[in-house]
């Protein structure tokens, strides 16, 4: 596998070394707790990549003898895996970490750790050191696989231990994983991002783009199918640039074809795709692969080519719309969702109206809408931003109202359809099932086990959810 020299594949000896540390952590707790299994409370903030990282860290913790709890009050080890994408996310983490001070006072033996994207920023690491001394361990995104060693060292240290190497990134294969879901699994295929959209902190905290070896991905996908997983979501900040610059020559469409060829009844999802790397070949591949979901998350961020240029997105409004057009011709039942930012520095009312018109034109199933949040160290944080916050909020409301109307219309148009859905949850006499295009249908609980597929008939549309019943066989 040819990986640029500044990106490291963690050698197996290093992972073996971590197993030795895991035994030492286990012994430490066995001595201290007199045979009771130590309890870990892992909280995850941010995107699916973080959720997947936490699943691997839980795998490592299980290997150190930990059981798990959701209650920080009873945990011996508390781990917060954090997000830095918007100020709100950072404030939320600081609020939650602050609340742990009381836990630490009541139970001084508890070890508190903070890791993930937020920590990878120098000013955050500094703040944790100065203002949150009760946090015993702080580590960045490139050293997750060294959790046993870091935990062991922190247990023996009276001061806050920080490990936040500033590097391009690693690929650690073969880590244990403790998955949260019984029938839906996350499968990371690439890490990091090279796009440097001017507003975004991710490339700074997650390092350079690097793709896993296709054989390792296929092996993991086969295992998941054999274990009965019904949905596999391929993860990456930029999934569709998978394989770029690698000698194995497997690109994203080829990877999809190979996973699609695995025998079994399962659905392949993926996120997130970048419009500049979404090729006609990708849509043709989706059309040809029956196991690939017809849901496509394709963030457009702004409907104004001028703002897209300032954002460094690498495509124009026209190119984005042409892509959607092609996709709808190649895959007629494709359903799009997207991300959009309101109030980017310098955005005018006219630019915003172009966003509104794009939303009306494309008719997304759903939209993730964000108000621009300046991130320290990114180019956009230094751009003049004359629009007052109240005006941005008013635009934001206009956009979400428009989307709600469009989504309601779309859902209403689905009444009467008969569709296949995955039964995901049950509560109060109802079950919720998800269609391949990611829309949720609520139906009376007829006792079907979670994780099974069922044919449902859509009987009614609410503003963001469908109501239905099991279709007669
Ligand atoms: N890699 C994906 C992409 O390119 O679309 C997702 C990146 S990010 C984790 C998810 C979304 O957060 C982005 O699509 C963008 O809409 C939003 N976002 C990122 N940085 C932001 C910022 N500084 N302010 C507001 N929203 C932001
Ligand atoms: Fe951020 Fe852009 Fe990379 Fe997405 S593609 S993670 S928005 S820099
Ligand atoms: Fe947040 Fe890091 Fe994901 S910044 S959105 S957790 S990659």
XYZ file of C-alpha atoms and ligand atoms in Angstrom:
515
model
C 0.000 0.000 0.000
C 1.567 3.322 -0.973
C 0.799 5.925 1.618
C 2.468 9.335 1.531
C 5.494 9.102 3.819
C 4.164 11.526 6.421
C 1.113 9.334 7.045
C 1.844 6.296 9.144
C 0.315 2.850 9.160
C 0.647 1.722 12.757
C 2.955 -1.342 12.746
C 1.544 -4.534 14.339
C 4.331 -4.525 16.992
C 3.030 -1.204 18.247
C -0.468 -2.619 18.629
C 0.996 -5.652 20.440
C 2.733 -3.261 22.818
C -0.661 -1.730 23.561
C -1.965 -5.155 24.564
C 0.764 -5.302 27.203
C -0.395 -1.920 28.517
C -3.978 -3.187 28.498
C -2.929 -6.021 30.842
C -1.258 -3.533 33.145
C -4.426 -1.414 33.310
C -6.434 -4.546 34.049
C -4.061 -5.478 36.888
C -4.191 -1.944 38.268
C -7.987 -2.054 38.572
C -8.017 -5.639 39.849
C -5.782 -4.521 42.741
C -7.745 -1.379 43.405
C -11.307 -2.627 43.022
C -10.840 -6.060 44.567
C -12.284 -8.003 41.652
C -15.120 -5.649 40.612
C -14.886 -4.812 36.898
C -14.011 -1.143 36.342
C -16.758 0.919 34.720
C -16.219 3.297 31.807
C -18.598 6.046 30.704
C -17.899 7.105 27.111
C -19.773 10.154 25.743
C -19.484 11.053 22.084
C -20.061 14.475 20.554
C -19.946 15.279 16.838
C -20.205 13.254 13.663
C -20.344 9.536 12.809
C -16.577 9.452 12.479
C -16.402 10.231 16.184
C -19.078 7.636 16.927
C -16.970 5.078 15.079
C -13.795 6.166 16.900
C -15.618 5.776 20.215
C -16.696 2.264 19.223
C -13.032 1.397 18.702
C -12.011 3.001 21.988
C -14.769 1.015 23.723
C -13.286 -2.083 22.090
C -9.908 -1.196 23.582
C -11.489 -0.491 26.981
C -13.299 -3.847 26.934
C -9.874 -5.417 26.323
C -8.665 -3.683 29.500
C -11.471 -5.333 31.471
C -13.948 -2.440 31.491
C -17.711 -2.761 31.576
C -19.802 0.223 30.523
C -22.227 2.655 32.109
C -24.079 5.771 30.932
C -23.861 7.297 34.409
C -20.680 9.336 35.032
C -21.443 9.220 38.786
C -20.632 5.500 38.964
C -17.803 5.386 36.398
C -14.153 4.728 37.209
C -13.142 6.181 33.868
C -15.005 8.952 32.032
C -14.101 9.676 28.418
C -15.490 12.558 26.364
C -14.830 12.288 22.631
C -15.320 15.831 21.352
C -16.211 17.868 18.256
C -14.911 21.273 17.145
C -16.975 21.931 14.042
C -19.006 24.841 15.457
C -18.726 27.035 18.532
C -21.943 25.594 19.917
C -20.417 22.084 19.874
C -17.340 23.320 21.747
C -19.402 25.219 24.352
C -21.486 22.117 24.958
C -18.385 20.037 25.643
C -16.880 22.624 27.988
C -20.218 22.812 29.860
C -20.340 19.035 30.217
C -16.676 18.743 31.228
C -17.165 21.539 33.782
C -19.995 19.550 35.374
C -17.561 16.664 35.979
C -15.633 18.714 38.546
C -18.278 17.819 41.150
C -18.015 14.122 40.216
C -14.256 14.259 40.668
C -14.700 15.952 44.067
C -17.072 13.233 45.253
C -15.053 10.368 43.769
C -11.407 11.530 43.465
C -10.317 8.134 42.129
C -12.318 8.642 38.928
C -10.083 9.330 35.935
C -11.513 11.898 33.512
C -10.279 12.055 29.917
C -11.099 14.365 27.008
C -10.109 13.437 23.447
C -11.075 14.068 19.828
C -11.211 16.976 17.430
C -11.632 19.803 19.927
C -8.535 18.822 21.846
C -6.475 18.873 18.664
C -6.681 22.696 18.706
C -3.829 24.283 20.627
C -5.908 26.911 22.422
C -8.355 24.256 23.648
C -5.555 22.020 24.962
C -4.139 25.059 26.742
C -7.507 25.925 28.291
C -7.982 22.342 29.485
C -4.562 22.462 31.103
C -5.100 25.799 32.828
C -8.779 25.759 33.761
C -9.704 22.061 34.005
C -6.914 20.489 36.089
C -9.317 17.781 37.348
C -9.158 16.300 33.831
C -6.414 13.674 34.103
C -5.892 12.801 30.437
C -6.189 14.786 27.209
C -5.354 13.173 23.863
C -5.715 14.066 20.200
C -7.206 12.346 17.160
C -3.990 10.620 16.012
C -3.292 8.525 19.121
C -6.596 6.750 19.817
C -4.946 3.371 19.267
C -2.575 4.166 22.144
C -5.431 4.447 24.667
C -4.158 1.549 26.876
C -0.742 3.181 27.240
C -2.182 6.653 27.803
C -4.669 5.386 30.374
C -1.949 3.461 32.211
C 0.359 6.486 32.308
C -2.460 8.790 33.431
C -3.423 6.433 36.273
C 0.081 6.880 37.661
C 0.296 10.629 37.130
C -0.751 13.389 39.520
C -0.766 16.006 36.757
C -2.861 16.265 33.622
C -1.274 14.104 30.917
C -1.550 15.500 27.402
C -0.714 13.633 24.191
C -1.625 15.669 21.123
C 0.911 15.065 18.377
C 0.569 17.440 15.466
C 0.884 15.094 12.507
C -0.715 14.161 9.201
C -2.388 11.094 10.651
C -2.225 7.343 11.052
C -4.112 4.273 9.934
C -4.472 1.726 12.711
C -5.803 -1.606 11.436
C -7.057 -4.471 13.560
C -8.283 -2.480 16.563
C -11.015 -4.199 18.529
C -14.460 -2.656 18.158
C -17.511 -2.668 20.407
C -20.379 -1.590 18.175
C -23.313 0.381 19.562
C -25.887 -1.014 17.123
C -26.954 -4.620 16.614
C -27.950 -4.322 12.955
C -26.415 -1.046 11.728
C -22.648 -0.702 11.540
C -20.215 2.117 10.766
C -17.309 1.167 8.556
C -14.604 3.836 8.149
C -12.959 3.659 4.732
C -10.888 6.827 4.811
C -9.816 9.443 7.318
C -8.942 13.136 7.250
C -9.613 15.790 4.646
C -7.514 17.710 2.127
C -10.182 20.102 0.920
C -9.651 23.014 3.285
C -13.045 24.616 2.787
C -12.308 28.058 4.197
C -14.839 27.799 7.050
C -13.956 24.302 8.227
C -11.757 23.123 11.092
C -11.848 19.421 10.163
C -8.676 19.322 7.973
C -6.718 20.924 10.835
C -7.889 18.498 13.503
C -8.221 15.289 11.489
C -5.103 15.449 9.339
C -4.570 14.540 5.690
C -6.761 12.305 3.588
C -5.755 8.660 3.849
C -7.620 5.586 2.658
C -7.719 2.122 4.176
C -6.600 -0.838 2.139
C -9.579 -2.174 0.126
C -8.921 -5.762 1.197
C -9.181 -4.786 4.884
C -12.443 -2.960 4.198
C -13.887 -5.910 2.291
C -12.831 -8.299 5.030
C -14.606 -6.154 7.624
C -17.712 -5.818 5.426
C -17.864 -9.605 4.960
C -17.597 -10.114 8.718
C -20.401 -7.613 9.330
C -22.682 -9.344 6.850
C -21.858 -12.740 8.363
C -22.702 -11.351 11.819
C -26.121 -10.313 10.520
C -25.684 -6.543 10.133
C -28.373 -5.175 7.824
C -26.917 -1.750 7.101
C -23.285 -0.871 6.580
C -22.445 2.824 6.384
C -19.095 3.575 4.785
C -17.586 6.571 6.540
C -15.182 9.319 5.593
C -15.134 13.116 5.570
C -14.966 12.744 1.828
C -15.893 9.136 1.034
C -15.991 9.604 -2.693
C -12.341 10.610 -2.872
C -11.539 7.147 -1.509
C -8.356 5.662 -2.943
C -6.953 8.871 -4.426
C -3.167 8.699 -4.620
C -3.052 5.047 -3.530
C -1.224 2.418 -5.575
C -3.983 -0.223 -5.254
C -6.051 1.628 -7.865
C -9.412 0.945 -6.199
C -11.533 4.090 -6.271
C -14.878 4.666 -4.583
C -17.135 3.285 -7.353
C -14.969 0.146 -7.551
C -15.100 -0.256 -3.768
C -18.912 -0.004 -3.902
C -19.050 -2.637 -6.639
C -16.876 -5.009 -4.586
C -18.926 -4.574 -1.408
C -22.131 -4.918 -3.414
C -20.858 -8.291 -4.658
C -20.760 -9.704 -1.109
C -23.591 -12.199 -0.770
C -26.357 -11.384 1.700
C -29.365 -9.194 2.365
C -27.957 -5.842 3.450
C -27.907 -2.177 2.482
C -24.791 -0.108 1.792
C -24.914 3.543 2.821
C -22.080 6.046 2.719
C -21.279 9.525 3.968
C -20.166 12.204 3.366
C -19.676 12.847 -0.346
C -18.173 15.962 -1.860
C -19.773 17.321 -5.049
C -16.402 17.946 -6.687
C -15.623 14.207 -6.480
C -19.108 12.941 -7.346
C -18.663 11.647 -10.888
C -21.195 10.346 -13.406
C -19.475 6.966 -12.940
C -20.433 7.035 -9.265
C -24.126 7.499 -10.089
C -23.970 4.830 -12.808
C -22.451 2.501 -10.207
C -25.258 3.217 -7.750
C -27.771 2.464 -10.500
C -26.068 -0.878 -11.157
C -25.591 -1.934 -7.513
C -28.837 -3.170 -5.982
C -27.503 -3.109 -2.410
C -26.423 0.536 -2.500
C -28.929 2.860 -0.840
C -30.742 5.341 -3.087
C -30.116 7.993 -0.453
C -27.322 10.403 -1.309
C -26.065 13.028 1.145
C -24.441 15.688 -1.013
C -23.700 18.921 0.893
C -23.963 22.008 -1.330
C -23.229 24.613 1.424
C -24.413 27.589 -0.658
C -26.473 28.212 -3.772
C -24.303 31.168 -4.807
C -21.275 30.461 -7.001
C -19.624 33.591 -5.596
C -19.910 32.269 -2.023
C -18.893 28.756 -3.126
C -15.713 30.348 -4.500
C -15.048 32.116 -1.188
C -15.684 28.809 0.577
C -13.122 27.045 -1.672
C -15.631 24.326 -2.507
C -14.317 23.615 -5.996
C -17.661 23.673 -7.878
C -20.274 26.201 -8.971
C -24.031 26.286 -8.498
C -24.445 25.216 -12.130
C -22.091 22.255 -11.727
C -23.918 21.128 -8.602
C -27.287 21.303 -10.348
C -25.935 19.495 -13.407
C -24.740 16.704 -11.120
C -28.178 16.386 -9.517
C -29.699 16.267 -12.998
C -27.374 13.512 -14.121
C -27.979 11.562 -10.919
C -31.766 11.726 -11.347
C -31.498 10.456 -14.882
C -29.154 7.612 -13.876
C -30.990 6.686 -10.639
C -34.614 7.874 -10.940
C -35.529 6.993 -7.335
C -32.507 8.737 -5.778
C -33.248 10.951 -2.747
C -30.923 13.781 -1.831
C -30.149 15.317 1.539
C -27.663 18.104 2.068
C -25.809 20.508 4.382
C -26.015 24.262 4.006
C -24.398 27.197 5.765
C -26.239 30.490 6.226
C -24.390 33.742 6.886
C -20.960 32.940 5.471
C -18.788 36.109 5.716
C -19.751 38.543 2.978
C -22.962 36.685 2.036
C -25.578 39.131 0.764
C -29.347 38.859 0.566
C -28.929 38.048 -3.157
C -26.513 35.196 -2.369
C -28.904 33.863 0.246
C -31.783 33.970 -2.230
C -29.710 31.786 -4.554
C -29.489 29.266 -1.724
C -33.270 29.408 -1.296
C -33.816 28.927 -5.015
C -31.442 25.960 -5.154
C -33.314 24.338 -2.264
C -36.622 24.880 -4.103
C -35.190 23.490 -7.306
C -33.571 20.332 -5.908
C -36.258 19.452 -3.308
C -34.077 17.691 -0.754
C -35.636 15.059 1.486
C -34.054 16.847 4.422
C -31.459 19.517 5.045
C -28.927 20.064 7.804
C -28.812 23.825 8.184
C -26.105 25.716 10.048
C -25.372 29.349 10.800
C -21.721 30.138 9.986
C -19.538 29.758 13.067
C -16.042 31.266 12.836
C -13.365 28.685 13.657
C -10.055 29.973 14.935
C -7.233 29.448 12.428
C -9.470 29.055 9.337
C -9.392 31.656 6.532
C -13.124 32.447 6.839
C -12.692 33.475 10.467
C -10.542 36.358 9.204
C -12.946 37.503 6.448
C -15.039 40.647 6.984
C -18.495 39.627 8.190
C -20.790 42.664 8.197
C -24.205 40.931 8.411
C -25.638 41.195 11.952
C -26.454 37.982 13.810
C -30.199 38.819 13.918
C -30.322 39.058 10.147
C -28.545 35.712 9.765
C -31.051 34.178 12.184
C -33.958 35.571 10.138
C -32.469 34.077 6.940
C -31.926 30.811 8.739
C -35.614 30.692 9.739
C -36.691 31.513 6.200
C -34.590 28.634 4.912
C -35.845 26.086 7.445
C -39.477 27.168 6.820
C -38.974 26.729 3.065
C -37.419 23.306 3.540
C -40.218 22.194 5.873
C -42.807 23.131 3.276
C -40.953 21.286 0.522
C -40.346 18.206 2.666
C -44.032 18.090 3.645
C -45.024 18.240 -0.033
C -42.602 15.464 -0.867
C -43.838 13.240 1.958
C -47.468 13.860 0.997
C -46.614 12.606 -2.486
C -45.489 9.282 -1.005
C -48.866 8.356 0.509
C -50.125 5.123 -1.058
C -46.629 3.813 -1.877
C -45.558 0.346 -0.791
C -41.894 0.250 0.261
C -39.307 -1.931 1.950
C -38.121 -0.607 5.321
C -35.736 -1.609 8.079
C -37.401 -1.924 11.507
C -35.227 0.234 13.763
C -36.915 0.944 17.100
C -40.084 0.348 19.107
C -41.782 2.483 21.723
C -45.304 2.906 23.168
C -47.006 0.496 20.818
C -45.306 1.849 17.683
C -42.333 0.808 15.638
C -40.189 3.067 13.490
C -38.855 1.819 10.202
C -36.426 3.525 7.822
C -36.767 3.528 4.060
C -33.662 3.253 1.892
C -33.939 6.978 1.161
C -33.619 7.635 4.900
C -37.230 8.642 5.580
C -38.788 7.272 8.759
C -42.204 5.559 8.777
C -44.079 5.026 12.050
C -46.405 2.027 12.208
C -48.389 0.092 14.798
C -46.215 -2.498 16.512
C -47.011 -5.859 14.996
C -44.194 -7.633 16.830
C -41.591 -7.762 14.041
C -38.098 -8.032 15.544
C -35.773 -5.020 15.283
C -33.258 -5.306 12.474
C -35.667 -7.071 10.091
C -36.869 -5.736 6.755
C -40.615 -5.384 6.181
C -42.899 -4.212 3.382
C -44.818 -1.164 4.562
C -47.678 0.750 3.049
C -47.624 4.519 3.566
C -51.000 5.786 4.726
C -50.400 9.351 5.905
C -47.737 12.086 5.846
C -46.933 14.349 8.796
C -44.532 17.271 8.293
C -41.334 15.221 8.705
C -42.434 11.649 9.270
C -44.628 9.138 7.467
C -47.331 6.996 9.027
C -47.963 3.529 7.668
C -48.869 -0.078 8.295
C -47.430 -3.430 7.392
C -48.390 -4.231 3.835
C -50.553 -7.275 3.304
C -48.368 -10.113 1.955
N -17.000 16.512 5.008
C -18.351 16.829 4.969
C -18.586 17.822 3.830
O -17.695 18.245 3.194
O -19.731 18.158 3.604
C -18.913 17.252 6.325
C -18.175 18.239 7.105
S -18.798 18.860 8.603
C -18.443 17.618 9.720
C -20.540 18.828 8.502
C -21.146 20.141 8.114
O -20.904 21.129 9.087
C -20.598 20.753 6.850
O -21.116 20.150 5.709
C -20.991 22.186 6.983
O -22.280 22.419 6.460
C -21.030 22.389 8.486
N -19.922 23.246 8.950
C -18.606 22.977 8.906
N -17.908 24.024 9.381
C -18.809 24.965 9.753
C -18.705 26.272 10.306
N -17.536 26.814 10.567
N -19.847 26.959 10.547
C -21.053 26.407 10.273
N -21.203 25.186 9.756
C -20.101 24.466 9.486
Fe -14.709 20.370 6.043
Fe -14.804 20.823 3.461
Fe -13.366 18.791 4.385
Fe -16.006 18.692 4.489
S -14.766 18.773 2.638
S -14.581 18.163 6.123
S -16.571 20.789 4.879
S -12.963 20.948 4.715
Fe -16.807 17.335 14.681
Fe -14.512 16.189 14.272
Fe -16.664 15.196 13.178
S -14.884 18.374 14.298
S -17.993 16.960 12.923
S -16.274 15.304 15.332
S -14.617 15.204 12.328
